[in-house]
Amino acid sequence: MKIDEIRQGFGTLWDSVTEGWDRLRQSAAGALTRLRPGDDTALPAREHVDDTLWMPSAGWAMMGGEVFEDDDRLVVRLEAPGLEKEDFDVQVQGEVLVVRGSKRFERESTEGRWRVMQCAYGAFQRTVPLPVAVRGEDARASYRNGVLRVELPKLAPGKPRTVSVQVG
């Protein structure tokens, strides 16, 4: 095998890894959410957790979401397992949907030790840019099976516009 073939193979591998990492970073950037534990989070004491990577003050979680649009509305769906509907504060602030909440730790009913702790707990805020103007005062939200669904009626109903731009 020639050194040029090895270089080319390594270059192709490196390009593939960097492209994949860039795509992951772009798609996950909005979903990565910081959870800040507070006094009401009820996390276990450090001496009850054997997980060497567990850091209760650095809780990050993926809060995946989707934005769907039809003629009359936008629908925003956020994955937020482990909460109750009372844990959410949902607001429309201009062209952004702001979802705040708090995920609290649930203790087991028996005594024991935590071996792995990968879930994040604490207060969070997730913002979702809205691609069209909505009537925030008429928005409706529901929470079921770990998914928060917010339906936002459009200010000006109609199909999403496509505008052609001439290149001069």
PDB file of C-alpha atoms in Angstrom:
ATOM      1  CA  MET A   1       0.000   0.000   0.000  1.00  0.00           C
ATOM      2  CA  LYS A   2       1.372   3.358  -0.934  1.00  0.00           C
ATOM      3  CA  ILE A   3       1.659   6.260   1.464  1.00  0.00           C
ATOM      4  CA  ASP A   4      -0.576   8.371  -0.825  1.00  0.00           C
ATOM      5  CA  GLU A   5      -3.380   5.786  -0.521  1.00  0.00           C
ATOM      6  CA  ILE A   6      -3.063   5.827   3.254  1.00  0.00           C
ATOM      7  CA  ARG A   7      -3.182   9.632   3.304  1.00  0.00           C
ATOM      8  CA  GLN A   8      -6.213   9.657   1.018  1.00  0.00           C
ATOM      9  CA  GLY A   9      -8.002   7.052   3.165  1.00  0.00           C
ATOM     10  CA  PHE A  10      -7.219   8.964   6.332  1.00  0.00           C
ATOM     11  CA  GLY A  11      -8.377  12.227   4.700  1.00  0.00           C
ATOM     12  CA  THR A  12     -11.668  10.620   3.653  1.00  0.00           C
ATOM     13  CA  LEU A  13     -12.192   9.203   7.145  1.00  0.00           C
ATOM     14  CA  TRP A  14     -11.423  12.575   8.751  1.00  0.00           C
ATOM     15  CA  ASP A  15     -13.828  14.400   6.376  1.00  0.00           C
ATOM     16  CA  SER A  16     -16.582  11.905   7.206  1.00  0.00           C
ATOM     17  CA  VAL A  17     -16.075  12.229  10.967  1.00  0.00           C
ATOM     18  CA  THR A  18     -15.994  16.029  10.873  1.00  0.00           C
ATOM     19  CA  GLU A  19     -19.091  16.188   8.652  1.00  0.00           C
ATOM     20  CA  GLY A  20     -20.975  13.836  10.995  1.00  0.00           C
ATOM     21  CA  TRP A  21     -19.889  15.777  14.070  1.00  0.00           C
ATOM     22  CA  ASP A  22     -20.919  19.077  12.446  1.00  0.00           C
ATOM     23  CA  ARG A  23     -24.366  17.690  11.544  1.00  0.00           C
ATOM     24  CA  LEU A  24     -24.850  16.341  15.064  1.00  0.00           C
ATOM     25  CA  ARG A  25     -23.781  19.666  16.575  1.00  0.00           C
ATOM     26  CA  GLN A  26     -26.133  21.641  14.318  1.00  0.00           C
ATOM     27  CA  SER A  27     -29.165  19.412  14.882  1.00  0.00           C
ATOM     28  CA  ALA A  28     -28.589  19.010  18.609  1.00  0.00           C
ATOM     29  CA  ALA A  29     -27.609  22.593  19.405  1.00  0.00           C
ATOM     30  CA  GLY A  30     -31.186  23.678  20.054  1.00  0.00           C
ATOM     31  CA  ALA A  31     -32.099  20.494  21.912  1.00  0.00           C
ATOM     32  CA  LEU A  32     -29.233  20.569  24.411  1.00  0.00           C
ATOM     33  CA  THR A  33     -30.757  22.015  27.573  1.00  0.00           C
ATOM     34  CA  ARG A  34     -29.109  22.948  30.886  1.00  0.00           C
ATOM     35  CA  LEU A  35     -30.872  21.857  34.063  1.00  0.00           C
ATOM     36  CA  ARG A  36     -29.833  23.738  37.191  1.00  0.00           C
ATOM     37  CA  PRO A  37     -30.424  21.806  40.409  1.00  0.00           C
ATOM     38  CA  GLY A  38     -31.803  23.784  43.326  1.00  0.00           C
ATOM     39  CA  ASP A  39     -32.869  23.084  46.887  1.00  0.00           C
ATOM     40  CA  ASP A  40     -36.246  21.716  45.738  1.00  0.00           C
ATOM     41  CA  THR A  41     -34.671  19.228  43.280  1.00  0.00           C
ATOM     42  CA  ALA A  42     -34.196  16.654  46.107  1.00  0.00           C
ATOM     43  CA  LEU A  43     -31.070  15.009  44.667  1.00  0.00           C
ATOM     44  CA  PRO A  44     -29.367  12.275  46.713  1.00  0.00           C
ATOM     45  CA  ALA A  45     -26.256  13.108  48.696  1.00  0.00           C
ATOM     46  CA  ARG A  46     -22.936  12.444  46.940  1.00  0.00           C
ATOM     47  CA  GLU A  47     -22.078   9.629  49.370  1.00  0.00           C
ATOM     48  CA  HIS A  48     -25.153   7.676  48.140  1.00  0.00           C
ATOM     49  CA  VAL A  49     -24.000   7.685  44.494  1.00  0.00           C
ATOM     50  CA  ASP A  50     -21.257   5.387  43.160  1.00  0.00           C
ATOM     51  CA  ASP A  51     -21.265   6.850  39.639  1.00  0.00           C
ATOM     52  CA  THR A  52     -17.839   8.510  39.285  1.00  0.00           C
ATOM     53  CA  LEU A  53     -19.020  10.686  36.374  1.00  0.00           C
ATOM     54  CA  TRP A  54     -22.078  12.064  38.200  1.00  0.00           C
ATOM     55  CA  MET A  55     -21.907  15.797  38.822  1.00  0.00           C
ATOM     56  CA  PRO A  56     -25.205  17.102  40.198  1.00  0.00           C
ATOM     57  CA  SER A  57     -24.342  20.731  39.449  1.00  0.00           C
ATOM     58  CA  ALA A  58     -23.701  20.084  35.732  1.00  0.00           C
ATOM     59  CA  GLY A  59     -26.932  18.607  34.426  1.00  0.00           C
ATOM     60  CA  TRP A  60     -27.395  18.669  30.657  1.00  0.00           C
ATOM     61  CA  ALA A  61     -30.077  16.804  28.742  1.00  0.00           C
ATOM     62  CA  MET A  62     -31.325  16.487  25.194  1.00  0.00           C
ATOM     63  CA  MET A  63     -34.816  17.941  25.011  1.00  0.00           C
ATOM     64  CA  GLY A  64     -35.680  17.040  21.439  1.00  0.00           C
ATOM     65  CA  GLY A  65     -38.363  18.961  19.657  1.00  0.00           C
ATOM     66  CA  GLU A  66     -40.311  19.394  16.449  1.00  0.00           C
ATOM     67  CA  VAL A  67     -42.108  22.323  14.857  1.00  0.00           C
ATOM     68  CA  PHE A  68     -44.942  21.486  12.456  1.00  0.00           C
ATOM     69  CA  GLU A  69     -46.806  24.016  10.319  1.00  0.00           C
ATOM     70  CA  ASP A  70     -50.050  23.753   8.373  1.00  0.00           C
ATOM     71  CA  ASP A  71     -52.367  26.391   6.917  1.00  0.00           C
ATOM     72  CA  ASP A  72     -53.779  27.531  10.273  1.00  0.00           C
ATOM     73  CA  ARG A  73     -51.259  26.808  13.021  1.00  0.00           C
ATOM     74  CA  LEU A  74     -47.833  25.904  14.293  1.00  0.00           C
ATOM     75  CA  VAL A  75     -47.477  22.875  16.528  1.00  0.00           C
ATOM     76  CA  VAL A  76     -44.410  22.610  18.763  1.00  0.00           C
ATOM     77  CA  ARG A  77     -43.661  19.264  20.387  1.00  0.00           C
ATOM     78  CA  LEU A  78     -40.940  18.931  23.042  1.00  0.00           C
ATOM     79  CA  GLU A  79     -39.809  15.674  24.613  1.00  0.00           C
ATOM     80  CA  ALA A  80     -39.740  16.229  28.360  1.00  0.00           C
ATOM     81  CA  PRO A  81     -40.111  12.904  30.189  1.00  0.00           C
ATOM     82  CA  GLY A  82     -40.440  12.621  33.930  1.00  0.00           C
ATOM     83  CA  LEU A  83     -42.479  15.764  34.553  1.00  0.00           C
ATOM     84  CA  GLU A  84     -46.073  16.603  35.363  1.00  0.00           C
ATOM     85  CA  LYS A  85     -48.133  19.177  33.460  1.00  0.00           C
ATOM     86  CA  GLU A  86     -47.979  21.456  36.508  1.00  0.00           C
ATOM     87  CA  ASP A  87     -44.162  21.577  36.166  1.00  0.00           C
ATOM     88  CA  PHE A  88     -44.312  23.713  32.988  1.00  0.00           C
ATOM     89  CA  ASP A  89     -44.478  27.465  32.416  1.00  0.00           C
ATOM     90  CA  VAL A  90     -45.161  28.100  28.713  1.00  0.00           C
ATOM     91  CA  GLN A  91     -45.027  31.615  27.240  1.00  0.00           C
ATOM     92  CA  VAL A  92     -45.012  33.192  23.793  1.00  0.00           C
ATOM     93  CA  GLN A  93     -42.561  36.098  23.819  1.00  0.00           C
ATOM     94  CA  GLY A  94     -42.627  37.822  20.450  1.00  0.00           C
ATOM     95  CA  GLU A  95     -41.276  35.379  17.863  1.00  0.00           C
ATOM     96  CA  VAL A  96     -40.127  32.795  20.417  1.00  0.00           C
ATOM     97  CA  LEU A  97     -41.853  30.080  22.438  1.00  0.00           C
ATOM     98  CA  VAL A  98     -40.306  29.868  25.920  1.00  0.00           C
ATOM     99  CA  VAL A  99     -40.793  26.710  27.963  1.00  0.00           C
ATOM    100  CA  ARG A 100     -39.591  26.697  31.570  1.00  0.00           C
ATOM    101  CA  GLY A 101     -39.932  23.936  34.077  1.00  0.00           C
ATOM    102  CA  SER A 102     -38.359  21.931  36.828  1.00  0.00           C
ATOM    103  CA  LYS A 103     -37.597  18.228  36.926  1.00  0.00           C
ATOM    104  CA  ARG A 104     -37.359  16.836  40.452  1.00  0.00           C
ATOM    105  CA  PHE A 105     -35.565  13.699  41.570  1.00  0.00           C
ATOM    106  CA  GLU A 106     -37.831  10.845  42.719  1.00  0.00           C
ATOM    107  CA  ARG A 107     -36.506   8.718  45.570  1.00  0.00           C
ATOM    108  CA  GLU A 108     -36.852   4.957  45.606  1.00  0.00           C
ATOM    109  CA  SER A 109     -39.008   3.502  48.363  1.00  0.00           C
ATOM    110  CA  THR A 110     -36.228   1.229  49.672  1.00  0.00           C
ATOM    111  CA  GLU A 111     -32.741   1.890  51.023  1.00  0.00           C
ATOM    112  CA  GLY A 112     -29.796   1.371  48.707  1.00  0.00           C
ATOM    113  CA  ARG A 113     -27.153   3.024  46.540  1.00  0.00           C
ATOM    114  CA  TRP A 114     -27.254   4.635  43.119  1.00  0.00           C
ATOM    115  CA  ARG A 115     -24.810   2.918  40.747  1.00  0.00           C
ATOM    116  CA  VAL A 116     -25.528   4.987  37.619  1.00  0.00           C
ATOM    117  CA  MET A 117     -27.118   8.443  37.455  1.00  0.00           C
ATOM    118  CA  GLN A 118     -27.475   9.746  33.913  1.00  0.00           C
ATOM    119  CA  CYS A 119     -30.687  11.771  34.180  1.00  0.00           C
ATOM    120  CA  ALA A 120     -30.506  15.533  34.660  1.00  0.00           C
ATOM    121  CA  TYR A 121     -32.607  17.265  37.313  1.00  0.00           C
ATOM    122  CA  GLY A 122     -33.356  20.882  38.083  1.00  0.00           C
ATOM    123  CA  ALA A 123     -34.866  24.006  36.568  1.00  0.00           C
ATOM    124  CA  PHE A 124     -34.611  24.437  32.799  1.00  0.00           C
ATOM    125  CA  GLN A 125     -35.554  26.845  30.041  1.00  0.00           C
ATOM    126  CA  ARG A 126     -35.909  25.916  26.380  1.00  0.00           C
ATOM    127  CA  THR A 127     -36.578  28.497  23.661  1.00  0.00           C
ATOM    128  CA  VAL A 128     -38.023  27.629  20.263  1.00  0.00           C
ATOM    129  CA  PRO A 129     -37.907  30.252  17.483  1.00  0.00           C
ATOM    130  CA  LEU A 130     -41.276  30.559  15.737  1.00  0.00           C
ATOM    131  CA  PRO A 131     -41.001  30.834  11.929  1.00  0.00           C
ATOM    132  CA  VAL A 132     -44.289  32.755  11.529  1.00  0.00           C
ATOM    133  CA  ALA A 133     -46.295  35.231  13.607  1.00  0.00           C
ATOM    134  CA  VAL A 134     -48.802  33.560  15.949  1.00  0.00           C
ATOM    135  CA  ARG A 135     -51.703  34.567  18.185  1.00  0.00           C
ATOM    136  CA  GLY A 136     -50.057  33.733  21.498  1.00  0.00           C
ATOM    137  CA  GLU A 137     -53.171  34.551  23.518  1.00  0.00           C
ATOM    138  CA  ASP A 138     -54.999  31.689  21.746  1.00  0.00           C
ATOM    139  CA  ALA A 139     -52.269  29.078  22.226  1.00  0.00           C
ATOM    140  CA  ARG A 140     -53.097  25.752  23.871  1.00  0.00           C
ATOM    141  CA  ALA A 141     -50.715  23.314  25.542  1.00  0.00           C
ATOM    142  CA  SER A 142     -51.062  19.707  26.625  1.00  0.00           C
ATOM    143  CA  TYR A 143     -48.683  17.157  28.145  1.00  0.00           C
ATOM    144  CA  ARG A 144     -49.023  13.427  27.573  1.00  0.00           C
ATOM    145  CA  ASN A 145     -46.630  10.470  27.558  1.00  0.00           C
ATOM    146  CA  GLY A 146     -43.595  12.681  28.199  1.00  0.00           C
ATOM    147  CA  VAL A 147     -44.310  15.071  25.317  1.00  0.00           C
ATOM    148  CA  LEU A 148     -45.338  18.710  25.709  1.00  0.00           C
ATOM    149  CA  ARG A 149     -47.485  19.812  22.746  1.00  0.00           C
ATOM    150  CA  VAL A 150     -48.149  23.505  22.146  1.00  0.00           C
ATOM    151  CA  GLU A 151     -50.593  24.504  19.407  1.00  0.00           C
ATOM    152  CA  LEU A 152     -50.231  28.121  18.220  1.00  0.00           C
ATOM    153  CA  PRO A 153     -52.787  29.607  15.788  1.00  0.00           C
ATOM    154  CA  LYS A 154     -51.184  31.663  13.034  1.00  0.00           C
ATOM    155  CA  LEU A 155     -51.735  35.406  13.002  1.00  0.00           C
ATOM    156  CA  ALA A 156     -52.298  35.310   9.226  1.00  0.00           C
ATOM    157  CA  PRO A 157     -53.537  31.851   8.196  1.00  0.00           C
ATOM    158  CA  GLY A 158     -52.295  30.503   4.905  1.00  0.00           C
ATOM    159  CA  LYS A 159     -49.857  28.114   3.366  1.00  0.00           C
ATOM    160  CA  PRO A 160     -46.155  28.632   3.987  1.00  0.00           C
ATOM    161  CA  ARG A 161     -44.935  31.046   1.350  1.00  0.00           C
ATOM    162  CA  THR A 162     -42.300  30.268  -1.188  1.00  0.00           C
ATOM    163  CA  VAL A 163     -40.725  33.273  -2.853  1.00  0.00           C
ATOM    164  CA  SER A 164     -38.512  32.991  -5.917  1.00  0.00           C
ATOM    165  CA  VAL A 165     -35.609  35.396  -6.054  1.00  0.00           C
ATOM    166  CA  GLN A 166     -34.030  36.376  -9.373  1.00  0.00           C
ATOM    167  CA  VAL A 167     -30.294  36.105  -9.575  1.00  0.00           C
ATOM    168  CA  GLY A 168     -28.889  39.107 -11.439  1.00  0.00           C
TER     169      GLY A 168
END
